[in-house]
Amino acid sequence: MPEAVASPVIAELRERIARLEGTTGRARKVLPFGVSDIDRRLPGGGLALGSLHEVAGGGNGAVDGAAAALFAAGVTARTKGKVLWVVTRRDLFMPAIAQAGLHPDRLIHVEAGDEKALLACMEEGLRHGGLGAVVGETARLSMTASRRLQLAAEGSGTLGIALRRWRRQTEAADFGLPTASITRWRVSVLPSAPLPVPGLARARWLLELIRCRAGESADFEVEACDDKGRIALPSEVANGSPQKEIGRRIASA
């Protein structure tokens, strides 16, 4: 008799846990990168929509956040609708964001007074349901705050990106603490390919998938976002050994 009484409660708890883990029977919509080596590593074949994702820069990029911001801009450029981008520092460089595919006409730029206000703006934006994506540049992201953002994103189907930026390199250790985000990425700058004439080739990144719920971590050397927000594998990596090429690039850097 006690078992029968408890069953509905247990069933409800299991359903809530399944929703949090993204393991319910309904198909989750995804945003593919269009790069098979990356998409096949992600459950569903792409970046899960209606979910929270974390992005940070590697090395000095943990402070300046340039490569990570361009990666986030490229991802959100491929969504539909306006993009809410919340910051606490006035250093968002729109010409670079536009070159990564996110046109200024699609961007809603909000300057928050502090981290608490930034997280509140992110949550409101995710709950709104009428946006293509929400990006917030935050240094701290607790399990409680990330869970609220994840639930808000899940309820509306909006893509959420927590762009982790710190004021000092030592603060980047916070990136290792657990959160409720579905994936966690780190973007580091690599040397561009040499050209036969003076000039700079397309920028390259080391893209690290550090955490992926229901998936595995992986590293990719990619060419930076084009004006459509698309990344690509360099030809020598696509046709050769990515691990060997990534090691050579890091050593030369």
Coordinates of N, CA and C in Angstrom, one line a residue, residues 16 20 52 123 126-127 141-154 178-181 213:
R16 N 10.9 14.8 -13.9 CA 11.7 16.0 -13.7 C 13.2 15.8 -13.9
L20 N 15.6 17.5 -16.9 CA 16.8 18.2 -16.6 C 18.0 17.5 -17.4
L52 N 21.4 25.3 -22.2 CA 22.4 26.2 -21.9 C 23.8 25.6 -22.2
E123 N 18.1 35.2 -17.8 CA 17.0 34.3 -17.5 C 15.7 34.9 -18.1
L126 N 15.8 34.2 -21.8 CA 15.5 32.8 -22.2 C 14.0 32.5 -22.0
R127 N 13.4 33.0 -20.9 CA 12.0 32.7 -20.7 C 11.1 33.4 -21.7
L141 N 29.4 31.3 -12.4 CA 28.2 30.6 -12.8 C 28.0 29.4 -11.8
S142 N 27.2 29.6 -10.8 CA 26.9 28.6 -9.8 C 26.0 27.5 -10.4
M143 N 25.9 26.4 -9.7 CA 25.0 25.3 -10.1 C 23.6 25.8 -10.0
T144 N 23.2 26.6 -9.0 CA 21.9 27.1 -8.9 C 21.5 28.0 -10.0
A145 N 22.4 28.9 -10.3 CA 22.2 29.9 -11.4 C 22.1 29.2 -12.8
S146 N 23.0 28.3 -13.0 CA 23.0 27.6 -14.3 C 21.8 26.7 -14.4
R147 N 21.3 26.1 -13.3 CA 20.1 25.3 -13.4 C 18.9 26.2 -13.8
R148 N 18.8 27.4 -13.2 CA 17.7 28.3 -13.5 C 17.7 28.6 -15.0
L149 N 18.9 28.9 -15.5 CA 19.1 29.3 -16.9 C 18.7 28.1 -17.8
Q150 N 19.2 26.9 -17.4 CA 18.9 25.7 -18.2 C 17.3 25.4 -18.3
L151 N 16.7 25.6 -17.2 CA 15.2 25.4 -17.1 C 14.5 26.4 -18.0
A152 N 15.0 27.7 -17.9 CA 14.4 28.7 -18.7 C 14.5 28.5 -20.2
A153 N 15.7 28.0 -20.6 CA 16.0 27.7 -22.0 C 15.2 26.5 -22.5
E154 N 15.1 25.5 -21.6 CA 14.3 24.3 -22.0 C 12.8 24.7 -22.1
P178 N 31.3 22.3 -11.4 CA 30.2 21.7 -12.1 C 29.1 22.7 -12.3
T179 N 28.4 22.6 -13.4 CA 27.2 23.5 -13.7 C 26.2 22.6 -14.4
A180 N 25.0 23.2 -14.7 CA 23.9 22.4 -15.3 C 24.0 22.6 -16.9
S181 N 25.0 23.2 -17.4 CA 25.1 23.4 -18.9 C 25.2 22.0 -19.6
R213 N 27.0 16.5 -22.2 CA 26.1 15.5 -21.5 C 25.7 14.5 -22.5

